[in-house]
Coordinates of C-alpha atoms in Angstrom, one line a residue:
Chain A
M807 CA 22.8 71.1 -8.0
T808 CA 19.4 70.1 -7.5
D809 CA 20.4 67.6 -4.9
R810 CA 22.2 70.5 -3.3
L811 CA 19.3 72.6 -3.2
D812 CA 17.1 69.8 -1.5
D813 CA 20.1 69.4 1.1
A814 CA 19.8 73.0 1.7
I815 CA 16.0 72.8 2.0
E816 CA 16.4 70.2 4.7
L817 CA 18.8 72.1 6.7
L818 CA 16.3 75.0 6.5
K819 CA 13.7 72.8 8.0
T820 CA 15.4 72.8 11.3
P821 CA 13.2 75.0 13.8
P822 CA 14.7 77.6 16.1
A823 CA 15.1 76.1 19.4
V824 CA 12.7 78.4 21.3
S825 CA 9.1 78.2 22.7
V826 CA 6.7 81.0 23.1
E827 CA 4.1 78.9 24.5
A828 CA 4.4 80.0 28.2
R829 CA 4.5 83.7 27.3
V830 CA 1.7 83.5 25.0
M831 CA -0.5 81.7 27.4
A832 CA 0.5 83.8 30.2
E833 CA -0.5 86.9 28.3
I834 CA -3.8 85.6 27.3
R835 CA -4.8 84.4 30.7
Q836 CA -5.0 88.0 31.4
M837 CA -7.5 88.6 28.4
A838 CA -11.2 87.9 28.1
V839 CA -12.4 84.9 26.2
P840 CA -12.6 85.8 22.4
V841 CA -16.1 86.1 21.0
T842 CA -17.5 84.5 17.9
A843 CA -18.2 87.1 15.2
R844 CA -21.7 86.9 13.7
P845 CA -22.6 88.5 10.2
V846 CA -23.0 91.9 10.4
R847 CA -26.6 93.1 10.3
V848 CA -26.2 96.6 8.6
T849 CA -28.2 99.1 10.2
R850 CA -30.2 101.1 7.5
I851 CA -29.6 104.9 8.3
L852 CA -32.1 107.6 7.6
P853 CA -31.0 110.3 4.7
W854 CA -31.3 113.2 7.2
L855 CA -29.6 111.4 10.1
G856 CA -26.7 110.0 7.9
L857 CA -26.0 113.5 7.1
A858 CA -26.3 114.7 10.5
L859 CA -23.9 111.9 11.7
A860 CA -21.6 112.3 8.7
A861 CA -21.3 116.1 9.2
G862 CA -21.6 116.3 12.8
V863 CA -19.7 113.2 14.2
A864 CA -18.8 110.9 11.3
A865 CA -18.4 108.1 13.7
I866 CA -15.4 109.8 15.1
F867 CA -14.0 113.3 15.1
L868 CA -11.8 115.7 16.7
I869 CA -13.6 118.1 19.1
S870 CA -12.6 121.2 20.8
T871 CA -10.0 120.8 23.3
R872 CA -12.0 123.4 25.3
N873 CA -14.9 121.0 26.1
A874 CA -12.4 118.4 27.7
Q875 CA -12.1 118.4 31.2
G876 CA -8.6 119.0 32.4
P877 CA -5.6 119.9 30.0
L878 CA -4.8 117.5 27.2
G879 CA -1.1 116.8 26.7
E880 CA 0.5 118.0 23.3
S881 CA 0.2 114.7 21.8
E882 CA -3.4 113.7 22.8
G883 CA -6.7 114.8 21.3
M884 CA -10.2 114.0 22.0
A885 CA -12.1 111.7 20.0
Q886 CA -16.1 111.4 19.9
F887 CA -17.6 107.8 19.0
V888 CA -21.0 107.9 17.5
G889 CA -23.0 105.0 16.0
Q890 CA -26.8 104.1 15.3
F891 CA -27.6 100.5 17.1
P892 CA -31.2 100.7 18.0
G893 CA -32.1 97.6 20.1
A894 CA -28.4 97.4 21.2
R895 CA -27.9 96.1 24.9
S896 CA -24.4 97.4 24.9
V897 CA -22.0 99.3 22.5
E898 CA -18.0 99.5 23.1
V899 CA -15.0 100.3 21.2
V900 CA -12.0 98.4 20.9
G901 CA -9.0 99.3 19.0
S902 CA -5.3 99.5 18.6
F903 CA -5.4 102.4 21.4
N904 CA -6.9 100.0 24.2
N905 CA -5.1 97.0 22.9
W906 CA -8.3 95.5 21.3
S907 CA -9.4 95.0 25.0
R908 CA -13.3 94.8 25.6
G909 CA -14.7 96.6 28.8
L910 CA -12.5 99.8 28.6
L911 CA -14.6 102.0 26.7
H912 CA -18.4 101.7 26.8
L913 CA -20.8 103.9 24.6
R914 CA -24.1 105.3 26.1
D915 CA -27.6 105.9 25.1
D916 CA -29.2 107.5 27.8
D917 CA -32.1 108.6 25.8
H918 CA -32.8 105.2 24.1
D919 CA -33.1 106.4 20.9
G920 CA -30.6 104.1 19.4
I921 CA -27.6 106.5 18.8
W922 CA -24.8 105.6 21.3
H923 CA -21.8 107.9 22.0
A924 CA -18.6 108.2 24.0
A925 CA -15.9 110.5 24.0
A926 CA -12.3 109.6 25.0
V927 CA -8.7 111.1 25.0
L928 CA -6.5 109.2 22.8
P929 CA -2.9 109.9 21.9
A930 CA -2.6 111.7 18.8
G931 CA -2.0 109.6 15.5
Q932 CA -3.7 107.1 13.6
H933 CA -5.8 104.5 15.3
E934 CA -7.9 101.3 14.1
Y935 CA -11.1 100.3 15.9
M936 CA -14.3 98.3 15.9
F937 CA -17.4 98.4 17.7
V938 CA -18.5 95.5 19.8
I939 CA -22.2 95.0 19.9
D940 CA -24.0 93.2 22.8
G941 CA -20.5 91.8 23.8
E942 CA -20.3 89.6 20.7
R943 CA -20.8 91.4 17.5
W944 CA -17.8 93.0 15.8
V945 CA -18.9 95.9 13.6
T946 CA -16.9 97.9 11.4
D947 CA -18.1 101.6 11.8
P948 CA -19.8 102.4 8.5
L949 CA -19.5 106.1 8.9
A950 CA -15.7 105.9 9.2
G951 CA -13.5 107.8 6.7
R952 CA -11.1 105.5 6.2
F953 CA -10.8 101.3 6.5
V954 CA -8.0 99.1 6.2
D955 CA -8.0 95.4 6.0
D956 CA -8.0 93.5 9.4
G957 CA -5.1 91.4 8.5
F958 CA -6.7 88.1 8.9
G959 CA -7.7 87.3 5.6
S960 CA -11.4 87.3 6.3
G961 CA -12.2 90.3 3.9
R962 CA -13.2 92.3 6.9
E963 CA -11.9 96.0 7.6
N964 CA -11.2 97.9 10.7
S965 CA -12.2 101.4 11.0
V966 CA -9.7 104.0 11.0
L967 CA -9.4 107.5 12.8
I968 CA -6.7 110.1 13.1
V969 CA -6.7 112.0 16.0
R970 CA -5.0 115.5 15.7
P971 CA -3.1 116.9 18.6
A972 CA -5.1 119.1 20.9
V973 CA -4.8 122.7 20.0
Q974 CA -3.1 124.5 23.0
P975 CA -4.7 128.1 23.8
Chain B
M487 CA -3.8 57.0 45.4
E488 CA -0.9 55.5 43.6
I489 CA 1.4 58.2 42.0
R490 CA 2.1 56.2 39.0
D491 CA -1.3 56.4 37.7
V492 CA -0.3 60.4 36.8
A493 CA 1.5 59.4 33.9
P494 CA -0.7 57.4 32.3
L495 CA -3.5 59.6 32.5
A496 CA -1.4 62.5 31.5
G497 CA -0.7 60.5 28.4
V498 CA -4.3 59.8 27.6
T499 CA -5.0 63.6 27.9
Q500 CA -2.1 64.6 25.4
Q501 CA -3.6 61.8 23.0
V502 CA -7.1 63.1 23.2
N503 CA -5.9 66.8 22.8
D504 CA -3.7 65.4 19.7
S505 CA -6.9 63.8 18.3
L506 CA -9.0 66.9 18.2
T507 CA -9.4 68.7 15.1
D508 CA -8.5 72.5 14.8
V509 CA -12.3 73.2 14.3
E510 CA -12.9 71.5 17.8
V511 CA -10.1 72.8 19.2
V512 CA -11.4 76.6 18.1
A513 CA -14.7 75.9 19.2
R514 CA -13.7 74.9 22.6
V515 CA -11.5 78.1 23.0
L516 CA -14.6 80.1 21.9
G517 CA -16.7 78.3 24.2
G518 CA -14.7 79.6 27.1
D519 CA -11.8 77.2 27.6
G520 CA -9.0 79.5 27.0
E521 CA -6.5 76.8 28.1
A522 CA -7.2 74.9 24.9
F523 CA -5.5 77.5 22.9
G524 CA -2.1 75.6 24.1
I525 CA -3.1 73.0 21.9
L526 CA -3.0 75.3 18.8
I527 CA 0.3 76.7 19.8
R528 CA 2.1 73.2 20.7
R529 CA 0.5 72.3 17.3
Y530 CA 1.9 75.2 15.2
E531 CA 4.6 76.9 17.0
P532 CA 7.4 75.1 15.4
G533 CA 6.5 75.7 12.0
L534 CA 5.6 79.4 12.6
L535 CA 8.9 80.1 14.4
R536 CA 10.8 78.3 11.5
F537 CA 8.9 80.3 9.1
A538 CA 9.6 83.7 11.1
A539 CA 13.1 82.9 11.6
R540 CA 13.8 82.4 7.9
M541 CA 11.9 85.4 7.3
L542 CA 13.4 87.8 9.6
G543 CA 16.9 86.0 9.9
N544 CA 16.7 86.3 13.4
A545 CA 15.7 83.9 16.0
D546 CA 14.7 86.7 18.7
A547 CA 12.9 88.9 16.3
A548 CA 11.0 85.6 14.9
A549 CA 9.9 84.5 18.7
D550 CA 8.5 88.2 19.2
A551 CA 6.7 87.9 16.0
V552 CA 5.2 84.5 16.7
A553 CA 4.3 85.3 20.1
E554 CA 2.4 88.8 18.9
S555 CA 0.7 86.5 16.1
L556 CA -0.3 84.1 18.5
V557 CA -1.8 86.6 20.9
R558 CA -3.7 88.4 17.9
A559 CA -4.7 85.0 16.9
Y560 CA -6.4 84.5 20.1
R561 CA -8.0 87.8 20.6
H562 CA -9.7 87.8 17.2
L563 CA -10.3 83.9 16.8
G564 CA -13.9 84.4 16.6
Q565 CA -13.2 86.2 13.4
C566 CA -11.5 83.4 11.6
R567 CA -14.2 82.4 9.3
D568 CA -12.9 79.1 8.3
P569 CA -11.5 77.3 11.6
G570 CA -10.6 74.1 8.9
H571 CA -7.9 76.3 7.6
L572 CA -6.6 77.6 10.6
R573 CA -3.0 76.8 9.7
S574 CA -3.1 79.2 6.6
W575 CA -5.0 81.6 8.7
L576 CA -2.2 81.7 11.5
Y577 CA 0.8 81.5 8.9
R578 CA -1.1 84.7 7.3
I579 CA -1.1 86.8 10.6
T580 CA 2.7 85.8 11.1
G581 CA 3.5 86.6 7.7
N582 CA 2.0 90.0 8.3
R583 CA 3.8 90.5 11.5
C584 CA 7.0 89.6 9.7
R585 CA 6.5 92.1 6.9
S586 CA 5.9 94.8 9.4
H587 CA 9.0 94.0 11.2
L588 CA 11.0 94.1 7.9
A589 CA 9.4 97.3 6.8
R590 CA 10.6 98.9 10.4
K591 CA 13.9 97.3 10.1
H592 CA 16.3 96.5 7.2
M593 CA 17.5 93.0 7.6
S594 CA 21.0 92.6 8.4
D595 CA 23.2 89.6 7.4
L596 CA 22.2 86.4 9.2
P597 CA 24.3 85.4 12.0
L598 CA 25.7 81.9 11.9
S599 CA 24.5 81.4 15.1
E600 CA 21.1 82.1 14.2
V601 CA 20.4 78.9 12.3
P602 CA 21.1 75.7 14.2
A603 CA 22.8 73.0 12.3
P604 CA 20.4 69.8 12.5
A605 CA 21.6 66.8 14.4
L606 CA 24.0 64.7 12.8
A607 CA 24.2 61.0 12.5
D608 CA 27.6 60.7 13.6
E609 CA 28.2 63.9 16.0
A610 CA 31.7 62.6 16.4
D611 CA 32.4 63.6 12.7
S612 CA 33.7 67.1 13.3
W613 CA 34.6 67.6 9.7
T614 CA 31.2 66.9 8.4
M615 CA 29.7 69.1 11.4
L616 CA 31.8 72.0 10.1
E617 CA 30.9 71.5 6.8
R618 CA 27.4 71.1 7.5
S619 CA 27.7 74.5 9.4
E620 CA 29.1 76.4 6.6
Q621 CA 26.4 75.1 4.3
V622 CA 23.9 76.3 6.5
A623 CA 25.2 79.7 6.9
L624 CA 25.4 80.0 3.2
V625 CA 21.9 78.8 2.6
A626 CA 20.9 81.0 5.2
R627 CA 22.4 84.0 3.7
A628 CA 21.5 83.2 0.3
L629 CA 17.9 83.1 1.4
A630 CA 18.2 86.3 3.1
A631 CA 19.6 88.1 0.3
L632 CA 16.3 87.2 -1.6
P633 CA 13.6 90.1 -1.8
P634 CA 10.9 89.2 0.9
E635 CA 8.1 88.1 -1.3
K636 CA 10.3 85.3 -3.0
R637 CA 11.7 84.4 0.3
E638 CA 8.4 84.0 1.8
A639 CA 7.0 82.2 -1.2
F640 CA 10.0 79.7 -1.1
V641 CA 9.8 79.2 2.6
L642 CA 6.2 78.5 2.5
K643 CA 6.4 76.0 -0.5
H644 CA 9.6 74.4 0.2
V645 CA 10.5 74.4 3.9
E646 CA 6.8 74.7 5.4
G647 CA 5.3 72.3 2.8
L648 CA 2.2 74.4 2.0
S649 CA 0.1 73.8 -1.2
Y650 CA -0.1 77.0 -3.7
E651 CA -3.7 77.1 -2.4
E652 CA -2.7 77.6 1.2
M653 CA 0.0 80.0 0.1
A654 CA -2.3 82.1 -1.8
Q655 CA -4.6 82.3 1.5
V656 CA -1.4 83.1 3.3
T657 CA 0.0 85.9 1.1
G658 CA -3.1 87.0 -0.7
A659 CA -1.0 86.7 -4.1
R660 CA -2.4 84.3 -7.0
I661 CA -1.1 81.3 -7.7
P662 CA 0.5 81.9 -10.9
T663 CA 2.6 84.7 -9.3
L664 CA 3.5 82.4 -6.2
K665 CA 4.7 79.8 -8.7
M666 CA 6.9 82.4 -10.4
R667 CA 8.1 83.7 -7.2
V668 CA 9.4 80.0 -6.1
H669 CA 10.8 79.4 -9.4
R670 CA 12.9 82.7 -9.3
A671 CA 13.8 81.9 -5.7
R672 CA 15.0 78.4 -6.3
E673 CA 17.1 80.0 -9.4
A674 CA 18.7 82.3 -6.9
L675 CA 19.6 79.8 -4.4
V676 CA 21.0 77.4 -7.0
A677 CA 23.3 79.9 -8.0
A678 CA 24.2 80.9 -4.7
L679 CA 25.0 77.2 -3.6
G680 CA 27.0 77.0 -7.1
A681 CA 29.2 79.9 -5.8
L682 CA 30.5 77.5 -3.1
V683 CA 32.0 75.0 -5.7

């Protein structure tokens, strides 16, 4: 019977007669070159600032739709991204809501105090995201309320945000 | 310029690409040579497709899962901490995609057409071919009847030829657990094959 199992294993070794190479290469040619992740430098946050951030923004939270420009759809909500990255030249957010693509959602630090922020209308529901600092350093949002394994076996986690649908007036 | 020069040059290029280690290819991609990712696709696509097909029982779903996995791998290549173990990393991503797919949809019985029979030494021997086809269908059905974690362990070990250390990296499970899953899967498959007698 073991011989029969060995024969079965040999049968199972036949790969499907398909290829995804052309499809994958066509898709990645539309994408930016991947960046090298460097060790994350954890920024120490002053207690009062941490409290303010946690209470006020906690990296991402739903703000009143009354502040939004234009009406939001029933399945949309406004999310605000905030992080403290002193010395950063650029900060952006990539996540499941923008197909992890860079260059689409940049944070701003107009007063150069090291606190970067941006707001975006997102579909209601759960999203995963990370910050990309200076175009090359991927950082998990330390102030996110929830985290999930990034699925790549690296021990890294994506931050999770939940966008609730806008409250209709 | 003589056209006949083209083929040998292409062959040389292929040989050079084949001799590059995963670490070297990853470095090229991260250095801006996105086309070099094609080397990794050609290197690992057959195994990943076979793994996904055995997990999902459907060639189309397997192709989708592998394509999505490779795109994700490219996008997050910079997060691969150890390119020397790229194979395990790619199988892990693909395994995760397969688990997501299985969670969304209950697997149906494996269609016979989804499992291609290997080429026979004597294609004219139609009786042997028919017997082989029946065996392929039986084995595929028996495999599909296993719980996903046992199916995954069996396929990674016996079909893909991964070591238990690599399997632990792919699945996140402990090695003793994986050995038990493989053992149970073998028992179930032997029983299913015995039913054919």
